[in-house]
Amino acid sequence: MIKVVLLGSGNVASHLIKSMEDNANIDLIQVFARSKKSLENVIDSNKITTSFSDLKEADVYVISVSDKAIEEVSNQIPFTDKLVVHTSGTMDFRIMHPKNKRGVFYPLQTFSKNKDINMKVVPFCLETENIDDFTTLENLAKELSNSVYKINGEQRKSLHISAVFVSNFVNHLYQIGNALCEENKVPFAILHPLIEETANKIKTLSPSEAQTGPAIRHDEPTIEKHLDALENPIYKELYRQLTLSIQNVKKL
Amino acid sequence: MIKVVLLGSGNVASHLIKSMEDNANIDLIQVFARSKKSLENVIDSNKITTSFSDLKEADVYVISVSDKAIEEVSNQIPFTDKLVVHTSGTMDFRIMHPKNKRGVFYPLQTFSKNKDINMKVVPFCLETENIDDFTTLENLAKELSNSVYKINGEQRKSLHISAVFVSNFVNHLYQIGNALCEENKVPFAILHPLIEETANKIKTLSPSEAQTGPAIRHDEPTIEKHLDALENPIYKELYRQLTLSIQNVKKL
């Protein structure tokens, strides 16, 4: 049994807590949260502490808080020489206090409060300050997921930027599609099969091979019609920029 | 049996031909193509004609060619009073010659040459000049797909613009993610589960509810880090524009 204390109560923390609680080989002995209320329906309140001085001893401390709070939380852990990891895609492990052995435990997924996640397929990107700690962290990750990677800081930061493009920005394009449908009284659900196929396609074709549409065809009449029809100036500008980017990208 | 002649040999045409050939209730009696070679491995070459004067009589003529060729192909059909439809998302049916009864048969999907499609889930957007022809076209579409919609020209054009955002532009963001991974020697496959979850999420949450990431959190330090790290000026500008758009969109 791997003994874990998790510190945090946000989206990522909540999903990790649920997965750890469901796992027979992980002993989530305690969760630290600023208020017990934020984790209602996530974990038994007896397991929650709101005081750093009450923290128990564990094999791994998982700090799953906003980037700007990681350093301060790491300072407050009242132990030394423990394995302490954060779950951020962007932050260096060196921002945490060096009294402990540090690492990164980054689940590369988009977590929303009201949407369950199959943690078994979430890629975990791991990094440790000391080689000796890697196996411990790897064992923990492999309990949760079938997809575990050793990823250094530079690689993780680039993955995080890629994730913003392929998830956050993609979702925003879905939002624009949804808005255009609503304006024209067409159900957005008509676009679901297209969205699904677009996401599936790149598992068998490269994104470059999978590209279709007026931009890559240099179909200027259609592009002009679309730009004319788009009333929102932000959408119009995005359409223009994305079209140019498609037409100018070097083939991958 | 619905007798169909299909005119065209591109991506959409090829996928439609295959689905029609596989269907017991559709009699695809003939395909028109400028060259027989373009449909090798798609259909028996005996069924292909390269001459408009050889076109046979059918219940429906499906013109599946590039937007700019639709008008000319419709002019060349040597019959009158037949139901003639095109498969374009953007073009009005009125661009086709009025000697025939006109309509639109638009499959809303991204078709690539080397990727099979499950036509049963492809939404077909139908429109006919005369009410009387709608049932014929609907019957044909329902043979191919479980998802058939009556969509007028304005709605179809807005769906087509939405489709560009949620598919062509989304795929381009995948391409950027892929490029960033390659630059940093990380396998793009690490991002597949994230891409899949992002596409699935909007079936149960609205895109607005599903939005995560530094832009919506107004996490300026992360945004600044990402912009600093992006070397390609086009990607940098897209990052900036998409972030602004996420932060400025009114909640839907």
Coordinates of C-alpha atoms in Angstrom, one line a residue:
Chain A
M1 CA 0.0 0.0 0.0
I2 CA 1.3 3.4 -1.0
K3 CA 0.4 6.0 1.7
V4 CA -0.6 9.3 0.1
V5 CA -1.6 12.7 1.5
L6 CA -3.2 15.0 -1.1
L7 CA -3.2 18.8 -0.7
G8 CA -5.9 20.6 -2.7
S9 CA -9.6 20.8 -3.4
G10 CA -10.0 22.0 -7.0
N11 CA -11.0 20.1 -10.2
V12 CA -7.8 18.1 -10.6
A13 CA -7.5 17.4 -6.8
S14 CA -11.2 16.2 -6.7
H15 CA -10.7 13.8 -9.6
L16 CA -7.4 12.4 -8.2
I17 CA -9.0 12.0 -4.7
K18 CA -11.9 10.0 -6.2
S19 CA -9.5 7.7 -8.2
M20 CA -7.3 7.2 -5.2
E21 CA -10.2 6.3 -2.9
D22 CA -11.4 3.8 -5.4
N23 CA -8.0 2.1 -5.6
A24 CA -7.3 -0.9 -3.3
N25 CA -3.5 -0.4 -3.4
I26 CA -3.5 3.3 -2.6
D27 CA -4.1 4.4 1.0
L28 CA -5.2 8.0 0.8
I29 CA -4.7 8.7 4.5
Q30 CA -5.5 12.4 4.5
V31 CA -6.6 15.4 2.3
F32 CA -5.6 19.0 3.1
A33 CA -8.1 21.6 2.1
R34 CA -8.7 25.2 3.1
S35 CA -12.3 24.4 3.8
K36 CA -14.0 21.0 4.3
K37 CA -17.0 22.2 2.3
S38 CA -15.1 22.3 -1.0
L39 CA -14.8 18.5 -0.9
E40 CA -18.3 17.6 0.1
N41 CA -19.5 14.6 -1.9
V42 CA -15.8 13.8 -2.8
I43 CA -14.4 12.3 0.4
D44 CA -15.5 11.6 4.0
S45 CA -14.9 14.8 6.0
N46 CA -13.1 12.9 8.7
K47 CA -10.2 12.4 6.3
I48 CA -9.9 16.2 5.6
T49 CA -7.7 18.5 7.6
T50 CA -7.7 22.3 7.3
S51 CA -4.5 22.7 9.3
F52 CA -0.9 22.0 8.1
S53 CA 0.2 21.1 11.6
D54 CA -2.2 18.1 11.6
L55 CA -0.7 16.6 8.5
K56 CA 0.2 12.9 8.8
E57 CA 3.2 11.0 7.6
A58 CA 2.9 9.5 4.2
D59 CA 5.1 8.1 1.3
V60 CA 4.0 10.7 -1.2
Y61 CA 2.5 14.2 -0.7
V62 CA 0.6 15.3 -3.8
I63 CA 0.2 19.1 -4.0
S64 CA -2.7 19.8 -6.4
V65 CA -3.4 23.5 -6.1
S66 CA -3.2 26.5 -8.4
D67 CA 0.3 27.2 -9.8
K68 CA 0.7 30.3 -7.7
A69 CA -0.1 28.5 -4.4
I70 CA 2.3 25.5 -4.9
E71 CA 5.4 27.2 -3.3
E72 CA 3.6 28.3 -0.2
V73 CA 1.9 24.9 0.3
S74 CA 5.2 23.2 -0.1
N75 CA 6.8 25.4 2.6
Q76 CA 4.0 24.5 5.0
I77 CA 4.5 20.7 5.0
P78 CA 5.9 20.0 8.5
F79 CA 8.2 17.2 7.4
T80 CA 11.6 16.9 5.6
D81 CA 13.0 14.3 3.3
K82 CA 9.6 13.2 2.1
L83 CA 8.6 12.8 -1.6
V84 CA 6.6 15.9 -2.5
V85 CA 5.1 16.3 -6.0
H86 CA 3.0 18.9 -7.7
T87 CA 0.4 18.3 -10.5
S88 CA 1.2 21.3 -12.7
G89 CA 1.9 21.3 -16.4
T90 CA 4.0 24.5 -16.3
M91 CA 5.8 24.8 -13.0
D92 CA 9.3 23.6 -12.3
F93 CA 9.6 21.2 -9.3
R94 CA 12.3 23.6 -7.9
I95 CA 9.7 26.1 -6.9
M96 CA 8.9 23.8 -4.0
H97 CA 10.8 23.9 -0.7
P98 CA 14.1 21.9 -1.0
K99 CA 13.7 20.4 2.5
N100 CA 11.8 17.6 0.8
K101 CA 12.5 15.4 -2.2
R102 CA 10.7 16.9 -5.1
G103 CA 8.9 15.8 -8.2
V104 CA 6.1 16.3 -10.7
F105 CA 2.9 14.2 -11.1
Y106 CA 1.1 15.8 -14.0
P107 CA -2.1 14.2 -15.3
L108 CA -2.5 15.4 -18.9
Q109 CA -6.3 15.8 -19.2
T110 CA -9.1 18.4 -19.1
F111 CA -10.9 18.0 -15.8
S112 CA -14.3 19.5 -15.2
K113 CA -16.4 19.4 -12.1
N114 CA -19.5 17.7 -13.5
K115 CA -17.8 15.2 -15.8
D116 CA -16.4 11.9 -14.8
I117 CA -13.0 10.9 -16.1
N118 CA -11.7 7.4 -16.9
M119 CA -8.3 7.9 -15.1
K120 CA -7.0 4.6 -16.6
V121 CA -6.4 6.3 -19.9
V122 CA -5.1 9.6 -18.6
P123 CA -1.4 10.0 -19.4
F124 CA 0.7 10.8 -16.3
C125 CA 3.8 12.8 -16.9
L126 CA 6.4 12.1 -14.1
E127 CA 9.6 13.7 -13.1
T128 CA 11.6 13.4 -9.9
E129 CA 14.6 15.3 -8.5
N130 CA 16.3 12.1 -7.4
I131 CA 16.4 8.9 -9.6
D132 CA 15.7 6.8 -6.5
D133 CA 12.2 8.4 -6.1
F134 CA 11.1 7.7 -9.6
T135 CA 9.9 4.1 -8.9
T136 CA 7.8 5.2 -6.0
L137 CA 6.1 7.8 -8.1
E138 CA 5.8 5.4 -11.1
N139 CA 4.1 2.8 -8.9
L140 CA 1.6 5.3 -7.7
A141 CA 0.8 6.5 -11.2
K142 CA 0.6 3.0 -12.6
E143 CA -2.1 2.2 -10.0
L144 CA -4.2 5.0 -11.4
S145 CA -3.5 4.8 -15.1
N146 CA -2.2 2.5 -17.9
S147 CA -0.4 5.4 -19.5
V148 CA 2.6 6.6 -17.6
Y149 CA 5.5 8.6 -19.1
K150 CA 8.9 9.9 -17.8
I151 CA 8.9 13.5 -19.1
N152 CA 11.4 16.2 -18.2
G153 CA 10.5 19.8 -17.4
E154 CA 11.1 21.2 -20.8
Q155 CA 9.0 18.4 -22.5
R156 CA 6.3 18.9 -20.0
K157 CA 6.1 22.6 -20.6
S158 CA 5.8 22.1 -24.3
L159 CA 3.2 19.4 -23.8
H160 CA 1.2 21.9 -21.7
I161 CA 1.3 24.4 -24.5
S162 CA 0.3 21.8 -27.0
A163 CA -2.6 20.8 -24.6
V164 CA -3.8 24.4 -24.6
F165 CA -4.0 24.3 -28.4
V166 CA -5.6 20.8 -28.8
S167 CA -8.0 21.2 -25.9
N168 CA -8.7 24.7 -24.5
F169 CA -8.5 26.4 -27.9
V170 CA -10.3 23.5 -29.6
N171 CA -13.1 23.7 -27.0
H172 CA -13.3 27.5 -27.7
L173 CA -13.8 26.7 -31.4
Y174 CA -16.6 24.4 -30.4
Q175 CA -18.1 27.3 -28.4
I176 CA -18.0 29.5 -31.6
G177 CA -19.6 26.7 -33.6
N178 CA -22.3 26.5 -30.9
A179 CA -22.9 30.2 -31.0
L180 CA -23.3 30.3 -34.8
C181 CA -25.8 27.4 -34.6
E182 CA -27.8 29.1 -32.0
E183 CA -27.9 32.3 -34.0
N184 CA -29.3 30.4 -36.9
K185 CA -31.6 28.1 -34.9
V186 CA -29.8 24.9 -35.9
P187 CA -29.2 22.3 -33.2
F188 CA -25.5 22.1 -32.3
A189 CA -25.9 18.3 -32.0
I190 CA -25.8 18.1 -35.8
L191 CA -22.1 18.9 -35.5
H192 CA -21.3 16.1 -32.9
P193 CA -20.5 13.4 -35.5
L194 CA -18.2 15.8 -37.3
I195 CA -16.5 16.8 -34.1
E196 CA -16.0 13.1 -33.1
E197 CA -14.7 12.1 -36.6
T198 CA -12.3 15.0 -36.6
A199 CA -10.9 13.9 -33.2
N200 CA -10.7 10.2 -34.3
K201 CA -9.2 10.8 -37.6
I202 CA -5.8 11.9 -36.3
K203 CA -5.3 8.6 -34.6
T204 CA -4.8 7.0 -38.1
L205 CA -3.8 10.0 -40.3
S206 CA -1.4 12.8 -39.3
P207 CA -3.2 16.2 -38.8
S208 CA -1.5 17.4 -42.0
E209 CA -3.0 14.5 -44.0
A210 CA -6.4 14.9 -42.3
Q211 CA -6.8 18.6 -43.1
T212 CA -9.8 19.4 -45.3
G213 CA -11.9 22.5 -45.9
P214 CA -11.8 25.7 -47.9
A215 CA -8.5 27.0 -46.4
I216 CA -6.4 24.1 -47.5
R217 CA -8.2 23.9 -50.9
H218 CA -7.5 27.7 -51.3
D219 CA -11.2 28.0 -52.1
E220 CA -11.2 31.8 -52.0
P221 CA -14.9 32.3 -53.0
T222 CA -16.1 30.2 -50.0
I223 CA -13.6 31.9 -47.6
E224 CA -14.9 35.3 -48.8
K225 CA -18.5 34.2 -48.3
H226 CA -17.8 32.9 -44.8
L227 CA -16.0 36.1 -43.8
D228 CA -18.9 38.2 -45.2
A229 CA -21.4 36.1 -43.2
L230 CA -19.4 36.4 -39.9
E231 CA -20.8 39.4 -38.0
N232 CA -18.8 39.0 -34.8
P233 CA -15.4 40.9 -35.4
I234 CA -13.5 38.5 -33.1
Y235 CA -14.8 35.4 -34.9
K236 CA -14.1 37.1 -38.3
E237 CA -10.5 37.8 -37.3
L238 CA -10.0 34.3 -35.9
Y239 CA -11.3 32.9 -39.2
R240 CA -8.9 35.0 -41.1
Q241 CA -5.9 34.1 -38.9
L242 CA -6.6 30.4 -38.8
T243 CA -7.1 30.3 -42.6
L244 CA -3.8 32.0 -43.1
S245 CA -2.1 29.7 -40.7
I246 CA -3.5 26.6 -42.5
Q247 CA -2.3 28.0 -45.8
N248 CA 1.2 28.9 -44.6
V249 CA 2.1 26.0 -42.4
K250 CA 4.9 23.8 -43.6
K251 CA 3.8 20.3 -44.2
L252 CA 4.6 18.0 -41.3
Chain B
M1 CA -35.2 0.7 -55.4
I2 CA -34.2 4.3 -55.8
K3 CA -32.3 4.8 -59.1
V4 CA -29.3 7.1 -58.7
V5 CA -26.7 8.6 -61.0
L6 CA -23.8 10.2 -59.2
L7 CA -21.6 12.8 -60.9
G8 CA -18.2 13.3 -59.4
S9 CA -15.0 11.6 -58.3
G10 CA -13.6 13.5 -55.3
N11 CA -13.5 12.6 -51.6
V12 CA -17.2 13.1 -50.9
A13 CA -18.2 11.5 -54.2
S14 CA -16.1 8.4 -53.5
H15 CA -17.5 7.9 -50.0
L16 CA -21.1 8.3 -51.3
I17 CA -20.5 5.9 -54.1
K18 CA -19.2 3.2 -51.7
S19 CA -22.1 3.7 -49.3
M20 CA -24.6 3.5 -52.2
E21 CA -23.0 0.4 -53.7
D22 CA -23.2 -1.3 -50.3
N23 CA -26.9 -0.5 -50.0
A24 CA -29.5 -3.0 -51.1
N25 CA -32.3 -0.4 -51.7
I26 CA -30.2 2.0 -53.7
D27 CA -29.5 1.2 -57.4
L28 CA -26.5 3.3 -58.3
I29 CA -26.9 2.8 -62.0
Q30 CA -24.1 5.0 -63.2
V31 CA -21.2 7.4 -62.1
F32 CA -20.0 10.2 -64.2
A33 CA -16.3 11.1 -63.9
R34 CA -13.9 13.1 -66.0
S35 CA -11.5 10.1 -65.9
K36 CA -12.2 6.5 -65.0
K37 CA -8.9 6.3 -63.2
S38 CA -9.9 8.6 -60.4
L39 CA -12.4 6.0 -59.2
E40 CA -10.2 2.9 -59.5
N41 CA -10.8 0.7 -56.4
V42 CA -14.1 2.6 -55.7
I43 CA -16.5 1.2 -58.4
D44 CA -16.5 -1.2 -61.3
S45 CA -15.3 0.8 -64.3
N46 CA -18.2 -0.5 -66.4
K47 CA -20.5 1.7 -64.3
I48 CA -18.5 4.8 -65.0
T49 CA -19.1 7.1 -68.0
T50 CA -16.9 10.0 -69.0
S51 CA -19.5 11.5 -71.4
F52 CA -22.6 13.5 -70.4
S53 CA -24.4 12.3 -73.5
D54 CA -24.2 8.7 -72.2
L55 CA -26.0 9.6 -68.9
K56 CA -28.9 7.2 -68.1
E57 CA -32.3 8.0 -66.7
A58 CA -32.5 7.9 -62.9
D59 CA -34.7 9.1 -60.0
V60 CA -32.0 11.3 -58.5
Y61 CA -28.9 12.9 -60.0
V62 CA -26.3 13.7 -57.2
I63 CA -23.8 16.3 -58.3
S64 CA -20.8 15.9 -56.0
V65 CA -18.1 18.1 -57.5
S66 CA -16.2 21.2 -56.4
D67 CA -18.5 24.3 -55.8
K68 CA -17.2 26.0 -58.9
A69 CA -18.1 23.1 -61.2
I70 CA -21.6 22.5 -60.0
E71 CA -23.3 24.9 -62.4
E72 CA -21.6 23.6 -65.5
V73 CA -22.2 20.0 -64.6
S74 CA -25.9 20.8 -64.0
N75 CA -26.1 22.4 -67.4
Q76 CA -24.7 19.3 -69.1
I77 CA -27.3 16.9 -67.8
P78 CA -29.3 15.9 -70.9
F79 CA -32.7 15.6 -69.2
T80 CA -35.3 17.9 -67.9
D81 CA -37.7 17.6 -64.9
K82 CA -35.4 15.3 -63.1
L83 CA -34.5 15.7 -59.4
V84 CA -30.9 17.1 -59.4
V85 CA -29.1 17.8 -56.1
H86 CA -25.7 19.0 -55.2
T87 CA -23.7 18.0 -52.0
S88 CA -22.2 21.4 -51.2
G89 CA -22.5 23.1 -47.8
T90 CA -22.3 26.6 -49.2
M91 CA -23.9 26.8 -52.6
D92 CA -27.5 27.8 -53.3
F93 CA -29.5 25.1 -55.3
R94 CA -30.5 28.0 -57.7
I95 CA -27.0 28.0 -59.2
M96 CA -28.0 24.7 -61.0
H97 CA -29.9 24.8 -64.3
P98 CA -33.7 25.3 -63.8
K99 CA -34.6 22.8 -66.5
N100 CA -34.5 20.2 -63.6
K101 CA -36.1 20.1 -60.2
R102 CA -33.3 21.1 -57.8
G103 CA -32.2 20.3 -54.3
V104 CA -29.4 19.9 -51.8
F105 CA -28.0 16.7 -50.4
Y106 CA -25.3 17.8 -48.0
P107 CA -23.5 15.3 -45.8
L108 CA -22.0 17.2 -42.9
Q109 CA -18.7 15.3 -42.3
T110 CA -15.0 15.6 -43.0
F111 CA -14.1 13.1 -45.7
S112 CA -10.5 12.0 -46.3
K113 CA -9.4 9.6 -49.0
N114 CA -7.7 7.1 -46.7
K115 CA -10.2 7.0 -43.9
D116 CA -13.4 5.0 -43.9
I117 CA -16.6 6.7 -42.7
N118 CA -19.6 5.2 -40.9
M119 CA -22.2 6.9 -43.1
K120 CA -25.0 5.8 -40.8
V121 CA -24.1 8.5 -38.3
V122 CA -23.4 11.3 -40.8
P123 CA -26.0 14.0 -40.7
F124 CA -27.6 14.7 -44.1
C125 CA -28.9 18.2 -44.6
L126 CA -31.7 18.2 -47.2
E127 CA -33.4 20.9 -49.1
T128 CA -35.6 20.8 -52.2
E129 CA -37.0 23.4 -54.5
N130 CA -40.4 21.6 -54.6
I131 CA -42.1 20.1 -51.6
D132 CA -43.1 17.1 -53.6
D133 CA -39.5 16.1 -54.1
F134 CA -38.6 16.1 -50.5
T135 CA -39.8 12.6 -49.7
T136 CA -37.7 11.1 -52.6
L137 CA -34.6 12.8 -51.3
E138 CA -35.4 11.9 -47.7
N139 CA -35.9 8.3 -48.6
L140 CA -32.5 8.2 -50.3
A141 CA -30.8 9.9 -47.3
K142 CA -32.5 7.6 -44.8
E143 CA -31.1 4.6 -46.6
L144 CA -27.6 5.9 -46.1
S145 CA -27.9 7.5 -42.6
N146 CA -29.9 7.5 -39.4
S147 CA -29.5 11.3 -39.1
V148 CA -31.5 13.2 -41.7
Y149 CA -32.4 16.9 -41.3
K150 CA -34.5 19.4 -43.3
I151 CA -32.3 22.4 -43.4
N152 CA -32.9 25.6 -45.4
G153 CA -30.1 27.4 -47.4
E154 CA -29.4 30.0 -44.7
Q155 CA -29.1 27.3 -42.0
R156 CA -26.9 25.1 -44.1
K157 CA -24.5 28.0 -44.9
S158 CA -24.2 28.8 -41.2
L159 CA -23.7 25.1 -40.4
H160 CA -20.9 25.0 -43.0
I161 CA -19.2 27.9 -41.3
S162 CA -19.6 26.2 -37.9
A163 CA -18.2 23.1 -39.5
V164 CA -15.1 25.0 -40.6
F165 CA -14.5 26.1 -37.0
V166 CA -15.2 22.8 -35.2
S167 CA -13.4 20.6 -37.8
N168 CA -11.0 22.3 -40.2
F169 CA -9.7 24.8 -37.7
V170 CA -9.8 22.3 -34.9
N171 CA -7.7 19.9 -37.0
H172 CA -5.2 22.8 -37.6
L173 CA -4.8 23.2 -33.9
Y174 CA -4.1 19.5 -33.7
Q175 CA -1.4 20.1 -36.4
I176 CA 0.1 22.9 -34.3
G177 CA 0.1 20.6 -31.2
N178 CA 1.7 17.9 -33.3
A179 CA 4.4 20.3 -34.5
L180 CA 5.2 21.5 -30.9
C181 CA 5.5 17.8 -29.8
E182 CA 7.9 17.0 -32.6
E183 CA 10.0 20.0 -31.8
N184 CA 10.4 18.8 -28.2
K185 CA 10.6 15.1 -29.0
V186 CA 7.4 14.1 -27.2
P187 CA 5.1 11.6 -28.9
F188 CA 1.9 13.3 -30.1
A189 CA 0.0 10.2 -29.0
I190 CA 0.3 11.4 -25.4
L191 CA -2.3 14.0 -26.4
H192 CA -4.8 11.6 -27.9
P193 CA -6.8 11.0 -24.7
L194 CA -7.0 14.7 -24.1
I195 CA -8.2 15.3 -27.7
E196 CA -10.8 12.5 -27.3
E197 CA -12.1 13.8 -23.9
T198 CA -12.3 17.3 -25.2
A199 CA -14.5 16.1 -28.1
N200 CA -16.6 13.9 -25.9
K201 CA -17.2 16.4 -23.1
I202 CA -19.4 18.7 -25.2
K203 CA -22.0 16.0 -25.6
T204 CA -22.8 16.4 -21.9
L205 CA -21.6 19.9 -21.0
S206 CA -22.0 23.0 -23.1
P207 CA -18.7 24.2 -24.6
S208 CA -19.0 27.2 -22.3
E209 CA -19.2 24.9 -19.2
A210 CA -16.5 22.7 -20.6
Q211 CA -13.9 25.5 -21.0
T212 CA -10.7 25.0 -18.9
G213 CA -7.2 26.3 -19.1
P214 CA -5.1 29.4 -18.5
A215 CA -7.2 31.7 -20.7
I216 CA -10.5 31.2 -18.9
R217 CA -8.8 31.3 -15.5
H218 CA -7.1 34.6 -16.5
D219 CA -3.8 32.9 -15.5
E220 CA -1.6 35.6 -16.9
P221 CA 1.8 34.2 -15.6
T222 CA 1.1 30.9 -17.5
I223 CA -0.1 32.8 -20.6
E224 CA 3.0 34.9 -20.6
K225 CA 5.2 31.8 -20.3
H226 CA 3.5 30.1 -23.2
L227 CA 3.8 33.2 -25.4
D228 CA 7.5 33.5 -24.5
A229 CA 8.0 29.8 -25.4
L230 CA 6.3 29.9 -28.7
E231 CA 8.9 30.7 -31.4
N232 CA 6.7 30.5 -34.5
P233 CA 5.1 34.0 -34.9
I234 CA 1.9 32.6 -36.5
Y235 CA 1.4 30.3 -33.5
K236 CA 2.2 33.1 -31.1
E237 CA -0.4 35.4 -32.7
L238 CA -3.0 32.6 -32.8
Y239 CA -2.4 31.9 -29.1
R240 CA -2.9 35.6 -28.3
Q241 CA -6.1 35.9 -30.4
L242 CA -7.7 32.7 -29.1
T243 CA -6.9 33.6 -25.5
L244 CA -8.5 37.0 -26.0
S245 CA -11.5 35.4 -27.7
I246 CA -12.0 33.0 -24.8
Q247 CA -11.7 35.9 -22.3
N248 CA -14.1 38.1 -24.2
V249 CA -16.8 35.7 -25.3
K250 CA -20.2 36.3 -23.7
K251 CA -21.3 33.2 -21.9
L252 CA -23.6 31.1 -24.0

